[in-house]
Coordinates of C-alpha atoms in Angstrom, one line a residue:
M13 CA 192.0 58.6 63.0
E14 CA 190.9 56.9 66.0
W15 CA 190.0 60.0 67.6
F16 CA 188.0 61.2 64.6
G17 CA 186.2 58.3 64.7
L18 CA 185.5 58.5 68.5
I19 CA 184.5 62.1 68.1
A20 CA 181.8 61.5 65.0
I21 CA 180.7 58.5 67.1
A22 CA 180.0 60.9 70.2
I23 CA 178.4 63.8 68.3
T24 CA 176.1 61.1 66.5
A25 CA 175.1 59.7 70.0
G26 CA 174.6 63.1 71.4
I27 CA 172.3 63.8 68.2
V28 CA 170.0 60.8 68.7
G29 CA 170.1 61.3 72.5
K30 CA 168.8 64.5 72.3
V31 CA 166.0 63.4 69.8
L32 CA 164.9 60.5 72.0
I33 CA 164.7 62.8 74.8
S34 CA 162.8 65.6 72.7
V35 CA 159.9 63.3 71.5
D36 CA 157.3 63.6 73.9
D37 CA 154.2 61.6 72.5
W38 CA 155.7 58.4 70.7
S39 CA 152.6 57.7 68.8
R40 CA 152.0 60.8 67.6
D41 CA 155.5 62.6 66.7
W42 CA 156.7 59.9 64.7
T43 CA 153.8 59.8 62.4
Q44 CA 152.3 63.4 62.3
N45 CA 154.4 66.4 61.0
V46 CA 151.4 69.1 61.8
A47 CA 150.5 70.7 65.1
E48 CA 147.5 73.2 65.9
L49 CA 146.2 74.9 69.0
S50 CA 143.1 73.3 70.1
D51 CA 140.8 74.2 73.3
D52 CA 140.8 70.2 74.4
A53 CA 144.3 70.1 74.4
N54 CA 146.0 68.0 77.4
K55 CA 148.8 70.6 77.5
T56 CA 148.0 74.3 78.4
C57 CA 150.7 75.4 76.0
L58 CA 148.8 73.9 73.1
Q59 CA 145.4 75.7 73.9
P60 CA 144.5 79.0 72.2
V61 CA 145.4 82.3 73.9
S62 CA 143.0 85.0 74.9
L63 CA 144.2 88.1 75.5
P64 CA 142.9 91.7 76.7
Q65 CA 145.2 93.6 74.1
S66 CA 144.1 94.9 70.6
P67 CA 144.9 93.0 67.5
E68 CA 147.3 95.6 66.5
E69 CA 149.2 95.3 69.7
I70 CA 149.1 91.4 70.0
S71 CA 150.5 91.2 66.1
E72 CA 153.3 94.0 66.8
S73 CA 154.4 91.6 70.0
I74 CA 154.5 88.4 67.6
T75 CA 156.2 90.1 64.6
E76 CA 158.9 91.7 66.9
W77 CA 159.0 88.8 69.3
A78 CA 159.7 86.6 65.7
E79 CA 162.1 89.2 64.8
N80 CA 164.1 88.8 67.7
R81 CA 164.8 85.2 67.8
S82 CA 167.4 83.5 66.0
L83 CA 165.5 80.4 64.6
W84 CA 162.2 82.3 63.9
S85 CA 161.3 84.8 60.9
L86 CA 158.4 86.9 59.7
V87 CA 157.3 85.8 56.2
S88 CA 154.1 88.2 56.0
Q89 CA 151.3 89.7 57.4
S90 CA 148.0 90.4 56.5
S91 CA 144.5 91.5 57.8
D92 CA 141.0 90.8 56.6
G93 CA 138.2 92.1 58.6
P94 CA 138.3 91.1 62.3
I95 CA 141.3 88.4 61.5
T96 CA 144.8 89.3 61.3
T97 CA 147.2 86.5 59.8
I98 CA 150.8 86.1 60.6
N99 CA 152.8 83.7 58.6
L100 CA 156.4 82.5 60.3
T101 CA 158.9 80.2 59.9
R102 CA 161.1 78.1 62.7
R103 CA 164.0 76.4 61.8
T104 CA 165.1 73.6 64.0
A105 CA 168.7 73.9 65.3
I106 CA 170.7 71.4 64.2
M107 CA 169.2 70.0 60.7
R108 CA 168.0 73.4 60.0
F109 CA 164.6 72.0 58.7
V110 CA 161.9 74.6 58.3
D111 CA 158.3 74.5 60.1
D112 CA 155.8 77.2 58.8
V113 CA 153.7 78.7 61.4
T114 CA 150.3 80.4 61.1
V115 CA 149.1 82.8 63.5
E116 CA 145.4 83.9 63.5
I117 CA 144.6 87.1 65.6
R118 CA 140.6 87.1 65.8
A119 CA 139.2 90.6 67.6
L120 CA 136.6 89.6 70.0
P121 CA 133.5 91.9 70.2
Q122 CA 133.7 92.2 73.7
G123 CA 137.2 93.4 73.2
G124 CA 140.8 91.8 73.5
V125 CA 141.7 89.0 71.1
F126 CA 141.4 85.3 70.7
V127 CA 144.9 83.6 69.3
W128 CA 145.0 80.4 67.3
A129 CA 148.2 78.8 65.9
K130 CA 149.3 76.0 63.5
S131 CA 152.8 74.8 63.1
Q132 CA 153.5 72.3 59.9
S133 CA 157.1 70.7 58.8
R134 CA 157.9 71.1 55.4
V135 CA 159.3 67.8 54.9
G136 CA 158.9 64.4 56.5
K137 CA 156.1 62.2 57.8
G138 CA 157.1 62.9 61.6
D139 CA 158.1 65.8 63.2
L140 CA 159.4 64.3 66.2
G141 CA 157.2 66.7 68.4
Q142 CA 159.0 69.8 66.8
N143 CA 155.8 71.4 65.7
P144 CA 153.8 70.9 69.4
R145 CA 157.2 72.4 70.6
N146 CA 157.1 75.5 68.2
L147 CA 153.5 76.2 69.4
C148 CA 154.5 76.1 72.9
E149 CA 157.4 78.3 72.5
L150 CA 154.5 80.9 70.9
T151 CA 151.9 80.3 73.5
D152 CA 154.2 80.4 76.3
Y153 CA 155.4 84.0 75.1
L154 CA 151.8 85.2 74.6
R155 CA 150.9 84.2 77.9
T156 CA 153.3 86.5 79.5
L157 CA 151.6 89.6 77.5
A158 CA 148.8 88.8 79.5
N159 CA 149.9 90.3 82.5
D160 CA 151.2 93.5 80.8

């Protein structure tokens, strides 16, 4: 019984430690459960992405990327004129909380696309920084497409 208690304490300490290390912005991460890409974001990974490919190519790349990632899932995709919207979910690894991620791909008049995204937790008042991490994971991938 002693070993079981020690193992439970060690696992709990590991989870708490992981959460504490993951919190990037203490004032934001405890009070907000939504994040969206913004031109004036301090981190590059939280800024919208412009790419030279067509909306169809980027849409296909994002859906393929999400389908090949264990924590991401494609929910739906629709087009309305120059805007393609992709709805994804991302589950957290340990607690399995679901975040809804909306991606908008806007065709640019001069060619290429502008990609904006928003990530929102389904539960809770704070996300402990998970929604910004979701967006960074997505935009880091998108930026690799700029060189393709």
